[in-house]
Coordinates of C-alpha atoms and ligand atoms in Angstrom, one line a residue:
M1 CA 16.2 7.9 -22.1
K2 CA 15.8 8.2 -18.3
L3 CA 13.1 6.1 -16.8
K4 CA 10.7 7.7 -14.4
K5 CA 11.1 6.5 -10.9
P6 CA 7.8 4.7 -10.5
L7 CA 8.5 2.8 -13.7
L8 CA 12.0 1.7 -12.8
L9 CA 11.0 -0.8 -10.1
P10 CA 8.5 -2.7 -12.2
V11 CA 10.9 -2.8 -15.2
L12 CA 13.7 -4.1 -12.9
A13 CA 11.3 -6.7 -11.4
L14 CA 10.3 -7.8 -14.9
I15 CA 13.9 -8.2 -16.0
A16 CA 14.7 -10.2 -12.8
A17 CA 11.6 -12.3 -13.4
L18 CA 12.6 -13.0 -17.0
A19 CA 16.1 -13.9 -15.9
V20 CA 14.7 -16.3 -13.3
L21 CA 12.5 -17.9 -15.9
V22 CA 15.3 -18.2 -18.4
T23 CA 17.6 -19.7 -15.8
T24 CA 14.8 -22.1 -14.7
Y25 CA 14.2 -23.1 -18.3
V26 CA 17.9 -23.8 -19.0
M27 CA 18.5 -25.6 -15.7
A28 CA 15.3 -27.6 -16.0
A29 CA 16.2 -28.5 -19.6
R30 CA 19.7 -29.6 -18.4
K31 CA 18.2 -31.6 -15.5
A32 CA 15.5 -33.1 -17.8
S33 CA 18.2 -34.0 -20.4
N34 CA 20.3 -35.6 -17.7
D35 CA 17.3 -37.5 -16.2
I36 CA 16.1 -38.6 -19.6
S37 CA 19.6 -39.6 -20.6
E38 CA 19.8 -41.7 -17.4
A39 CA 16.3 -43.2 -18.1
S40 CA 17.3 -43.8 -21.7
E41 CA 20.5 -45.4 -20.5
R42 CA 18.5 -47.8 -18.4
Q43 CA 15.9 -48.4 -21.1
L44 CA 18.8 -49.1 -23.5
Q45 CA 20.3 -51.5 -21.1
I46 CA 17.1 -53.5 -20.9
I47 CA 16.7 -53.5 -24.7
A48 CA 20.4 -54.5 -25.1
L49 CA 20.0 -57.4 -22.6
D50 CA 16.9 -58.6 -24.5
L51 CA 18.8 -58.4 -27.8
E52 CA 21.9 -60.0 -26.4
S53 CA 19.9 -62.8 -24.9
V54 CA 18.3 -63.6 -28.2
L55 CA 21.6 -63.5 -30.1
Q56 CA 23.2 -65.6 -27.4
K57 CA 20.4 -68.1 -27.3
F58 CA 21.1 -69.2 -30.8
E59 CA 24.8 -68.9 -30.8
T60 CA 25.4 -72.6 -30.2
L61 CA 22.4 -73.9 -32.2
P62 CA 24.2 -74.3 -35.6
F63 CA 27.2 -75.8 -33.8
A64 CA 25.0 -78.4 -32.1
L65 CA 23.2 -79.2 -35.4
G66 CA 26.5 -79.9 -37.1
F67 CA 26.9 -83.1 -35.2
Q68 CA 23.7 -84.7 -36.5
S69 CA 24.5 -87.9 -38.4
D70 CA 22.1 -86.9 -41.1
V71 CA 24.3 -83.8 -41.7
L72 CA 27.5 -85.7 -42.1
Q73 CA 25.7 -88.2 -44.2
A74 CA 24.3 -85.5 -46.5
L75 CA 27.8 -83.9 -46.8
A76 CA 29.4 -87.3 -47.6
H77 CA 26.6 -88.2 -50.1
P78 CA 25.0 -85.1 -51.5
D79 CA 23.2 -87.2 -54.0
D80 CA 21.4 -89.3 -51.4
R81 CA 18.0 -87.8 -52.0
Q82 CA 16.3 -89.7 -49.3
N83 CA 18.9 -88.6 -46.7
I84 CA 18.7 -85.0 -47.9
Q85 CA 14.9 -85.1 -47.6
N86 CA 15.1 -86.5 -44.1
L87 CA 17.5 -83.7 -43.2
N88 CA 15.2 -81.1 -44.7
Q89 CA 12.4 -82.4 -42.6
A90 CA 14.5 -82.6 -39.5
L91 CA 15.8 -79.0 -40.0
Q92 CA 12.2 -77.8 -40.6
L93 CA 11.0 -79.5 -37.4
I94 CA 13.9 -77.9 -35.4
Q95 CA 13.3 -74.5 -37.1
R96 CA 9.6 -74.6 -36.1
Q97 CA 10.5 -75.6 -32.6
S98 CA 13.2 -73.0 -32.0
K99 CA 11.3 -70.3 -33.8
V100 CA 14.1 -69.2 -36.0
V101 CA 13.5 -68.0 -39.6
A102 CA 15.5 -70.7 -41.3
I103 CA 18.1 -73.4 -40.7
F104 CA 20.2 -74.4 -43.6
M105 CA 23.3 -76.4 -44.4
L106 CA 26.0 -75.5 -46.9
D107 CA 28.7 -77.6 -48.4
R108 CA 32.3 -76.4 -48.7
S109 CA 31.6 -74.3 -51.8
G110 CA 28.7 -72.5 -50.1
M111 CA 26.0 -74.4 -51.9
T112 CA 22.9 -75.0 -49.8
L113 CA 22.4 -78.8 -49.5
A114 CA 19.5 -78.8 -47.1
S115 CA 17.2 -76.2 -45.6
S116 CA 14.2 -75.9 -43.3
N117 CA 12.3 -73.9 -46.0
W118 CA 12.9 -76.7 -48.6
D119 CA 9.2 -76.8 -49.4
S120 CA 8.6 -73.0 -49.9
S121 CA 8.9 -71.0 -53.1
T122 CA 11.8 -69.2 -51.6
S123 CA 13.7 -72.3 -50.7
F124 CA 17.4 -72.0 -50.0
V125 CA 18.1 -75.5 -51.3
G126 CA 20.5 -75.3 -54.3
R127 CA 21.4 -71.7 -53.7
D128 CA 25.0 -70.5 -53.4
F129 CA 25.8 -68.3 -50.4
G130 CA 29.6 -68.6 -50.8
F131 CA 29.8 -64.8 -51.0
R132 CA 28.2 -64.2 -47.7
P133 CA 30.6 -63.2 -44.9
Y134 CA 29.1 -65.6 -42.4
F135 CA 29.9 -68.5 -44.7
R136 CA 33.4 -67.3 -45.3
E137 CA 34.1 -67.0 -41.6
A138 CA 32.6 -70.4 -40.8
I139 CA 34.4 -72.3 -43.6
K140 CA 37.6 -70.9 -42.0
G141 CA 36.6 -72.6 -38.8
N142 CA 35.3 -69.6 -37.0
P143 CA 31.7 -68.7 -36.0
G144 CA 30.2 -66.6 -38.7
R145 CA 27.8 -63.8 -37.9
F146 CA 26.1 -61.4 -40.2
Y147 CA 23.1 -59.2 -40.6
G148 CA 21.6 -58.6 -44.0
I149 CA 18.6 -58.8 -46.2
G150 CA 18.1 -62.2 -47.5
N151 CA 18.9 -62.7 -51.2
T152 CA 16.1 -65.1 -51.8
T153 CA 13.5 -63.9 -49.4
N154 CA 14.3 -60.2 -49.3
I155 CA 13.6 -60.5 -45.6
P156 CA 16.3 -59.1 -43.3
G157 CA 17.8 -61.3 -40.7
Y158 CA 20.7 -62.2 -38.5
F159 CA 22.7 -65.1 -39.8
L160 CA 24.7 -67.3 -37.5
A161 CA 27.0 -70.0 -39.0
Q162 CA 29.3 -72.6 -37.6
P163 CA 31.7 -75.0 -39.3
I164 CA 30.8 -78.6 -39.5
Y165 CA 33.7 -81.0 -38.6
A166 CA 34.1 -84.6 -39.4
S167 CA 34.3 -85.8 -35.9
A168 CA 33.2 -84.3 -32.6
A169 CA 36.1 -85.7 -30.7
E170 CA 38.2 -83.2 -28.8
H171 CA 41.3 -84.1 -30.7
G172 CA 39.6 -85.3 -33.8
D173 CA 39.7 -84.2 -37.4
K174 CA 39.7 -80.4 -37.7
T175 CA 38.8 -80.3 -41.4
V176 CA 35.7 -78.3 -42.1
L177 CA 33.2 -80.3 -44.2
G178 CA 30.5 -77.7 -44.5
V179 CA 28.6 -74.9 -42.7
M180 CA 25.5 -75.0 -40.6
A181 CA 23.7 -71.6 -40.6
I182 CA 20.5 -70.2 -39.0
K183 CA 18.7 -67.0 -39.8
I184 CA 17.0 -65.2 -36.9
D185 CA 14.4 -62.5 -37.3
L186 CA 15.2 -59.4 -35.4
T187 CA 12.3 -57.2 -36.7
E188 CA 10.3 -58.5 -33.7
F189 CA 12.3 -56.0 -31.7
E190 CA 11.2 -53.2 -33.9
H191 CA 7.6 -54.0 -32.9
T192 CA 8.4 -53.9 -29.2
W193 CA 10.3 -50.6 -29.6
R194 CA 7.3 -49.0 -31.3
S195 CA 5.8 -48.4 -27.8
S196 CA 8.7 -46.1 -27.0
E197 CA 8.3 -42.5 -27.8
E198 CA 12.1 -42.0 -28.4
P199 CA 13.7 -43.2 -31.6
I200 CA 15.7 -46.5 -31.0
T201 CA 18.0 -47.8 -33.7
L202 CA 20.5 -50.6 -34.2
V203 CA 23.4 -49.4 -36.3
D204 CA 26.0 -51.7 -37.8
S205 CA 29.8 -51.2 -37.8
S206 CA 29.6 -49.1 -40.9
G207 CA 27.1 -46.8 -39.4
V208 CA 24.1 -48.1 -41.3
V209 CA 20.7 -48.2 -39.5
F210 CA 19.2 -51.6 -40.0
L211 CA 16.7 -51.8 -37.2
S212 CA 14.6 -49.0 -35.9
N213 CA 11.2 -47.9 -34.6
R214 CA 11.5 -45.1 -37.1
P215 CA 10.9 -46.9 -40.5
A216 CA 12.2 -43.9 -42.5
W217 CA 15.7 -44.1 -40.9
K218 CA 16.2 -47.7 -42.0
Y219 CA 19.1 -48.4 -44.4
H220 CA 20.4 -44.9 -44.0
S221 CA 23.8 -44.2 -42.6
L222 CA 24.6 -41.9 -39.7
Y223 CA 27.1 -40.2 -41.9
S224 CA 28.1 -40.3 -45.5
L225 CA 29.8 -43.6 -46.3
D226 CA 33.0 -43.5 -48.3
G227 CA 33.4 -45.5 -51.6
Q228 CA 35.2 -48.5 -50.0
V229 CA 32.5 -49.1 -47.5
Q230 CA 29.8 -48.8 -50.2
Q231 CA 31.7 -51.3 -52.3
N232 CA 32.0 -53.8 -49.4
L233 CA 28.2 -53.5 -48.8
A234 CA 27.5 -54.1 -52.4
G235 CA 29.8 -57.1 -52.4
T236 CA 28.1 -58.9 -49.5
H237 CA 24.7 -57.8 -50.7
Q238 CA 24.2 -57.0 -47.1
Y239 CA 21.2 -54.7 -47.7
A240 CA 20.2 -56.1 -51.0
D241 CA 20.9 -53.5 -53.7
Q242 CA 19.6 -50.5 -51.7
A243 CA 21.7 -47.4 -52.0
I244 CA 22.7 -46.2 -48.5
T245 CA 22.2 -42.5 -48.1
P246 CA 22.9 -40.5 -44.9
V247 CA 20.1 -39.7 -42.5
S248 CA 20.9 -36.0 -43.1
S249 CA 19.5 -36.4 -46.6
L250 CA 16.1 -37.3 -45.2
P251 CA 13.3 -34.8 -45.3
K252 CA 13.5 -32.5 -42.3
P253 CA 10.6 -33.9 -40.1
Q254 CA 11.9 -37.4 -40.5
R255 CA 15.4 -36.5 -39.2
A256 CA 14.3 -33.9 -36.8
E257 CA 14.9 -36.1 -33.8
F258 CA 18.2 -37.1 -35.0
G259 CA 20.7 -35.6 -32.6
Q260 CA 21.9 -36.3 -29.1
H261 CA 21.7 -39.9 -28.3
V262 CA 22.8 -42.6 -25.8
T263 CA 24.5 -45.6 -27.2
R264 CA 25.6 -49.1 -26.3
N265 CA 27.6 -51.8 -28.0
I266 CA 25.7 -54.9 -28.9
G267 CA 26.8 -58.4 -30.1
R268 CA 30.0 -59.3 -31.7
L269 CA 29.7 -57.3 -34.9
G270 CA 30.4 -53.9 -33.6
W271 CA 26.8 -52.9 -33.6
Q272 CA 25.6 -50.0 -31.7
L273 CA 22.2 -49.7 -30.1
M274 CA 21.2 -46.1 -30.0
L275 CA 18.4 -44.2 -28.3
F276 CA 17.6 -40.6 -29.1
P277 CA 16.1 -38.9 -26.1
S278 CA 13.1 -36.8 -27.2
Q279 CA 14.1 -33.2 -27.3
A280 CA 10.5 -32.3 -27.3
R281 CA 10.0 -34.1 -24.0
I282 CA 13.0 -32.3 -22.6
A283 CA 11.5 -29.0 -23.8
R284 CA 8.1 -30.0 -22.4
I285 CA 9.6 -30.8 -19.0
A286 CA 11.7 -27.6 -19.0
L287 CA 8.6 -25.6 -20.0
L288 CA 6.6 -27.2 -17.2
W289 CA 9.2 -26.2 -14.7
T290 CA 9.4 -22.7 -16.1
M291 CA 5.6 -22.4 -15.9
A292 CA 5.8 -23.6 -12.3
A293 CA 8.4 -21.0 -11.6
A294 CA 6.3 -18.4 -13.4
L295 CA 3.4 -19.4 -11.2
L296 CA 5.5 -19.1 -8.1
L297 CA 6.8 -15.8 -9.2
A298 CA 3.2 -14.6 -9.9
I299 CA 2.1 -15.8 -6.5
A300 CA 5.1 -14.1 -4.9
A301 CA 4.4 -10.9 -6.8
I302 CA 0.7 -10.9 -5.9
S303 CA 1.6 -11.6 -2.2
L304 CA 4.2 -8.8 -2.3
W305 CA 1.7 -6.5 -4.0
A306 CA -0.9 -7.4 -1.3
V307 CA 1.6 -6.8 1.5
Y308 CA 2.7 -3.5 -0.2
Q309 CA -0.9 -2.4 -0.6
R310 CA -1.6 -3.3 3.1
R311 CA 1.4 -1.4 4.2
R312 CA 0.4 1.6 2.1
R313 CA -3.1 1.6 3.5
L314 CA -1.7 1.4 7.0
E315 CA 0.7 4.2 6.2
E316 CA -2.2 6.2 4.7
R317 CA -4.2 5.5 7.8
L318 CA -1.3 6.5 9.9
T319 CA -0.7 9.7 8.0
S320 CA -4.4 10.5 8.1
A321 CA -4.2 10.0 11.9
E322 CA -1.2 12.2 12.0
Y323 CA -3.0 14.7 9.9
L324 CA -5.9 14.5 12.3
D325 CA -3.6 15.0 15.2
R326 CA -2.0 18.0 13.5
T327 CA -5.3 19.5 12.6
I328 CA -6.6 19.0 16.1
A329 CA -3.4 20.6 17.5
Q330 CA -3.8 23.5 15.0
R331 CA -7.4 24.0 15.8
T332 CA -6.6 23.9 19.5
Q333 CA -3.9 26.5 19.0
E334 CA -6.4 28.6 17.0
L335 CA -9.0 28.1 19.7
M336 CA -6.5 29.1 22.3
V337 CA -5.6 32.2 20.4
A338 CA -9.3 33.0 19.8
N339 CA -9.9 32.4 23.5
H340 CA -7.1 34.8 24.4
T341 CA -8.6 37.4 22.0
L342 CA -12.0 36.9 23.6
E343 CA -10.6 37.3 27.0
A344 CA -8.8 40.4 26.0
K345 CA -12.0 41.7 24.4
Y346 CA -14.0 40.7 27.5
A347 CA -11.5 42.6 29.6
K348 CA -11.8 45.6 27.3
L349 CA -15.6 45.2 27.4
Q350 CA -15.5 45.1 31.2
E351 CA -13.3 48.2 31.2
T352 CA -15.7 49.9 28.8
E353 CA -18.7 48.8 30.9
H354 CA -17.0 50.2 33.9
L355 CA -16.3 53.4 32.0
L356 CA -19.9 53.5 30.9
R357 CA -21.1 52.9 34.3
S358 CA -19.0 55.6 35.8
T359 CA -20.0 57.9 32.8
Q360 CA -23.6 57.0 33.5
N361 CA -23.2 57.8 37.1
K362 CA -21.6 61.1 36.1
L363 CA -24.4 61.6 33.7
I364 CA -27.0 60.9 36.3
Q365 CA -25.2 63.3 38.5
A366 CA -25.1 65.8 35.6
G367 CA -28.8 65.0 35.0
K368 CA -29.6 65.7 38.6
L369 CA -27.7 68.9 38.3
A370 CA -29.5 69.7 35.1
M371 CA -32.8 68.9 36.8
L372 CA -31.8 71.1 39.6
G373 CA -30.9 73.8 37.2
Q374 CA -34.2 73.3 35.4
M375 CA -36.0 73.3 38.8
A376 CA -34.2 76.4 39.9
A377 CA -35.1 78.1 36.6
G378 CA -38.7 77.0 37.0
I379 CA -38.8 78.2 40.6
A380 CA -37.1 81.4 39.6
H381 CA -39.6 81.9 36.8
E382 CA -42.6 81.2 39.1
L383 CA -41.3 83.4 41.9
N384 CA -40.1 86.2 39.6
Q385 CA -43.6 87.2 38.5
P386 CA -45.1 87.6 42.0
L387 CA -41.8 89.2 43.1
A388 CA -42.0 91.7 40.2
A389 CA -45.6 92.3 41.1
I390 CA -44.8 92.8 44.8
R391 CA -42.1 95.4 43.8
A392 CA -44.5 97.2 41.5
F393 CA -47.3 97.2 44.2
A394 CA -44.7 98.3 46.8
D395 CA -43.6 101.2 44.5
N396 CA -47.2 102.1 44.0
A397 CA -47.9 101.9 47.7
I398 CA -44.9 104.3 48.4
T399 CA -46.2 106.7 45.7
F400 CA -49.7 106.6 47.1
L401 CA -48.4 107.1 50.7
S402 CA -46.4 110.1 49.7
R403 CA -49.5 111.5 48.1
E404 CA -51.3 110.7 51.3
Q405 CA -53.7 108.5 49.3
R406 CA -54.0 105.8 52.0
D407 CA -56.8 103.8 50.5
K408 CA -54.9 103.3 47.3
A409 CA -51.8 102.5 49.2
A410 CA -53.7 99.9 51.3
E411 CA -55.1 98.4 48.2
N412 CA -51.6 97.9 46.8
L413 CA -50.4 96.5 50.1
G414 CA -53.3 94.0 49.8
H415 CA -52.0 93.0 46.4
I416 CA -48.5 92.5 47.9
S417 CA -50.0 90.2 50.5
N418 CA -51.8 88.1 47.8
A419 CA -48.6 87.8 45.7
S420 CA -46.5 86.8 48.7
A421 CA -49.2 84.2 49.6
R422 CA -48.9 82.8 46.1
M423 CA -45.1 82.6 46.5
G424 CA -45.7 80.8 49.8
K425 CA -47.8 78.3 48.0
I426 CA -45.1 77.6 45.5
V427 CA -42.5 77.1 48.2
G428 CA -45.0 74.9 50.0
Q429 CA -45.2 72.7 46.9
L430 CA -41.5 72.4 46.8
N431 CA -41.7 71.0 50.3
G432 CA -43.3 68.0 48.8
F433 CA -40.0 66.9 47.3
S434 CA -38.4 66.6 50.6
R435 CA -38.6 62.9 51.5
K436 CA -38.4 63.5 55.1
S437 CA -41.8 63.6 56.6
H438 CA -42.5 65.4 59.8
E439 CA -45.3 62.9 60.6
A440 CA -44.6 59.4 61.6
V441 CA -45.5 56.5 59.3
A442 CA -48.9 55.2 60.3
V443 CA -51.8 53.0 59.2
I444 CA -54.1 55.0 56.9
D445 CA -57.7 54.3 56.2
L446 CA -57.8 55.2 52.6
S447 CA -61.6 56.0 52.7
K448 CA -60.9 58.7 55.3
S449 CA -58.1 60.2 53.2
I450 CA -60.4 60.2 50.2
E451 CA -63.2 61.9 52.3
A452 CA -60.8 64.6 53.5
A453 CA -59.5 65.4 50.0
A454 CA -63.0 65.5 48.6
L455 CA -64.2 67.8 51.4
L456 CA -61.2 70.2 50.7
L457 CA -62.1 70.4 47.0
S458 CA -65.9 70.4 47.2
N459 CA -66.0 74.2 46.9
E460 CA -63.8 74.3 43.9
F461 CA -65.9 71.6 42.2
Q462 CA -69.0 73.6 42.9
T463 CA -67.7 76.9 41.6
H464 CA -66.6 75.1 38.3
G465 CA -69.9 73.4 38.0
A466 CA -68.3 69.9 38.0
S467 CA -69.5 66.8 39.7
L468 CA -67.4 64.5 41.9
R469 CA -68.7 60.9 42.5
I470 CA -67.0 58.9 45.2
D471 CA -67.4 55.1 45.3
I472 CA -65.9 53.2 48.2
R473 CA -66.4 49.6 47.1
E474 CA -64.1 48.1 49.7
E475 CA -62.4 49.5 52.8
A476 CA -58.6 49.4 52.6
Q477 CA -55.8 50.1 55.0
V478 CA -52.3 51.0 53.9
V479 CA -49.2 52.1 55.7
G480 CA -47.8 55.7 55.0
D481 CA -48.0 59.4 55.7
S482 CA -51.7 60.5 55.7
V483 CA -51.0 64.1 54.9
R484 CA -49.0 63.2 51.8
T485 CA -51.6 60.6 50.8
E486 CA -54.2 63.3 50.9
Q487 CA -51.8 65.6 48.9
V488 CA -51.6 62.9 46.2
L489 CA -55.4 62.6 46.0
I490 CA -55.9 66.4 45.9
N491 CA -53.3 66.7 43.1
L492 CA -55.1 64.0 41.0
L493 CA -58.6 65.4 41.7
R494 CA -57.5 69.0 40.9
N495 CA -55.9 67.8 37.6
A496 CA -59.1 66.1 36.7
L497 CA -61.1 69.3 37.5
D498 CA -58.7 71.3 35.3
A499 CA -59.2 68.7 32.5
V500 CA -63.0 68.8 32.6
D501 CA -63.1 72.6 32.9
N502 CA -63.6 73.2 29.2
A503 CA -65.4 69.9 28.4
G504 CA -69.1 69.5 27.7
Q505 CA -69.7 67.2 30.6
K506 CA -67.8 67.9 33.8
N507 CA -67.8 64.5 35.6
V508 CA -65.1 63.2 37.9
S509 CA -65.3 59.8 39.6
L510 CA -63.2 58.1 42.3
E511 CA -63.4 54.4 43.1
L512 CA -61.6 52.4 45.9
E513 CA -61.3 48.7 45.8
R514 CA -58.9 45.9 46.7
D515 CA -57.1 43.9 44.0
A516 CA -54.3 41.2 44.3
G517 CA -53.1 42.4 47.7
D518 CA -53.2 46.1 46.7
A519 CA -55.5 49.0 47.5
V520 CA -56.6 50.4 44.1
I521 CA -57.9 53.9 43.6
R522 CA -59.2 54.9 40.1
I523 CA -59.7 58.6 39.3
R524 CA -61.5 59.1 36.0
D525 CA -62.7 62.3 34.3
S526 CA -64.7 63.2 31.2
G527 CA -62.0 65.5 29.9
P528 CA -60.1 65.3 26.6
G529 CA -57.7 62.6 27.8
I530 CA -53.9 62.6 27.6
P531 CA -52.3 63.1 24.2
A532 CA -49.5 60.6 23.3
Q533 CA -46.7 63.1 23.3
V534 CA -47.9 64.4 26.8
A535 CA -48.1 60.8 28.1
L536 CA -44.3 60.4 27.4
H537 CA -43.4 63.2 29.9
L538 CA -46.4 63.0 32.3
F539 CA -44.4 62.2 35.4
E540 CA -41.4 64.5 34.6
P541 CA -41.0 67.4 37.0
F542 CA -41.8 70.8 35.6
F543 CA -43.7 69.3 32.6
T544 CA -46.9 71.1 32.2
T545 CA -49.3 72.0 29.4
K546 CA -51.0 74.6 31.5
P547 CA -50.4 78.4 31.1
S548 CA -47.8 80.1 33.4
G549 CA -49.1 80.8 36.9
K550 CA -51.7 78.0 36.6
G551 CA -49.4 75.0 36.9
L552 CA -45.9 74.3 38.0
G553 CA -45.6 70.8 36.4
L554 CA -44.6 69.3 39.7
G555 CA -48.0 67.7 40.8
L556 CA -47.6 64.3 39.1
A557 CA -43.8 64.1 39.7
I558 CA -44.3 64.6 43.5
S559 CA -47.4 62.4 43.7
S560 CA -45.5 59.5 42.0
S561 CA -42.5 59.8 44.3
I562 CA -44.9 59.8 47.3
V563 CA -46.7 56.7 46.1
Q564 CA -43.3 55.0 45.4
A565 CA -42.2 55.8 48.9
M566 CA -45.2 53.7 50.0
N567 CA -44.1 50.8 47.8
G568 CA -47.0 51.7 45.4
R569 CA -47.4 52.7 41.8
L570 CA -49.1 55.5 40.0
T571 CA -50.0 55.0 36.3
A572 CA -52.1 56.9 33.8
N573 CA -54.1 55.8 30.7
N574 CA -56.9 56.9 28.6
H575 CA -60.3 55.3 29.2
S576 CA -61.9 53.4 26.4
E577 CA -65.0 55.6 26.8
G578 CA -63.0 58.8 26.7
G579 CA -61.1 60.9 29.3
A580 CA -58.1 60.2 31.4
E581 CA -57.8 57.6 34.2
F582 CA -55.2 57.6 36.9
V583 CA -54.7 54.4 38.8
L584 CA -53.1 54.4 42.3
R585 CA -51.9 51.0 43.7
I586 CA -50.6 50.8 47.3
P587 CA -49.9 47.5 49.0
L588 CA -52.5 46.6 51.6
L589 CA -51.5 46.5 55.3
E590 CA -52.4 42.8 55.4
T591 CA -50.1 42.0 52.5
L592 CA -47.3 43.9 54.2
D593 CA -47.9 42.0 57.4
K594 CA -47.8 38.7 55.6
T595 CA -44.5 39.5 53.9
M596 CA -43.1 40.7 57.2
E597 CA -44.2 37.4 58.8
A598 CA -42.8 35.5 56.0
Ligands
LIG601 P1 -49.6 70.9 36.5 O1 -50.9 70.4 36.9 O2 -49.0 71.9 37.4 O3 -49.5 71.2 35.0 P2 -49.0 68.1 36.9 O4 -47.7 67.4 37.1 O5 -50.0 67.9 37.9 O6 -48.6 69.7 36.7 O7 -49.6 67.7 35.5 C1 -48.8 67.7 34.4 C2 -49.6 67.8 33.1 O8 -50.3 66.5 33.0 C3 -50.6 68.8 33.0 O9 -50.0 70.0 32.6 C4 -51.6 68.2 32.0 O10 -51.2 68.5 30.7 C5 -51.5 66.7 32.2 N1 -52.6 66.2 33.0 C6 -52.6 65.9 34.3 N2 -53.8 65.4 34.7 C7 -54.6 65.3 33.6 C8 -56.0 64.9 33.3 N3 -56.8 64.5 34.3 N4 -56.4 65.0 32.0 C9 -55.6 65.5 31.0 N5 -54.3 65.9 31.2 C10 -53.8 65.8 32.5

């Protein structure tokens, strides 16, 4: 199976961590084992010194005691009860002082003649220890040493024996008369060893444990003993009659610690002092080190993780910054493109606008032409009628003249004169379009212009039965052409007269006042007013609702252009009380002066 990439690293790290931990454990265990071995070695040395000093201390005691006169006396006269008693008491006294277990004296056969424990129930006196190895050695003239369980007391002890000679002289009698022996208690050591966690044992030359702070191990051998050795042990009654089985036969928990050990030779009997370093302690120390290593690894891992996270966040921030930069660059690019497009569109728009403007100009031109055409058609129409009439009247006049009917011919010529007068009037109206005035621009008193216009029209108003009321509220002076101003007023008043012609009441009024720097003239009638669709085209040339011959539709168009030439305005509206109202606004002379001054 192939591991996924993100899994591979943690798994490798875990394996590495495990390897580190195992190595740590093994190395720590080895180190602990070495350390503990060294410590054990030192501990063993101290214990050994202690033991050796005790064994050494009493080495010469039996030898020294052998020279007591009582001793020699007792050996020479074993039946001297008094002497034996004296010796018993002396030995007891010395035993108590020297703190040994027992001091006793044997004759050449191994029979106990005197003993420090003469008065106890387990007295050695009268007992035969001829079979004991220490006696056998001593009787041969050598120091006898032996460890074993006492035959009488059942208490284990170290036996030290020395031969007793007849004389102490250096070159004296070398015959051995008896043996002086002491028994030392070594179990004291077991008590001191109990404070030690590790098993400590004293093993004899045959490999039998005879002293230990592990009671279960006592009188067991390190290995299986062969028959010969077993026999020897039985012969000397060294460990009473206990069967010596190997430690390995012990129940498991009791032999669990039995394994690696440090050892040291003790005394002169081939003993071995052994210390079994605690495997559990080694394991504990190794485990402690491993845990410390694990902690360190964990700290390292956490730190690494933190550093990694920090780096990743930094990278993320960096990439987001890069992303931002890229986005900004992209947006900028897009904006630039959009800008270009806009510029292109704007250029196109300008082009279009230019085109439109030129088209508009052309259209205006065309409109002017159209207006001219319309105008020409209107003029042609207006002039055609009287022209046709003139022709007809002229034909008639010719006919009547040929028939010599002069009256009739004269009548027709009169008609021709009338018709041509009308034609003249039309042409005169057209003159109004011409901007150029023959009269110079002058200051006009509007009230005078109004009076002149009213006077000119008074006859017409009378014949139509209409009233004209003039109300000059304020005098007003303006600048312009007085004839044309009169023409405007006449146009407006005549239109009002036409409007009231068929109305029930035939009232026309004219007011003059000043308002906001203007001269204002209001011409109001009681006619039907201006219909909405008429209002839209009111100031267009040739727009008329009047029958042919009556109106040319030029009056308001010309009037408006005249007023505009004077920087004024002409507007029309229907009065709230009925009828039309035309309002004429022309800047006052004073206002013009002021603006000129300004
Ligand atoms: P014309 O008088 O030759 O028709 P105008 O330009 O003077 O030409 O007037 C145009 C039209 O305006 C008239 O045909 C009429 O319909 C309307 N009009 C002018 N004055 C009035 C008025 N006082 N009341 C109602 N309608 C009017």
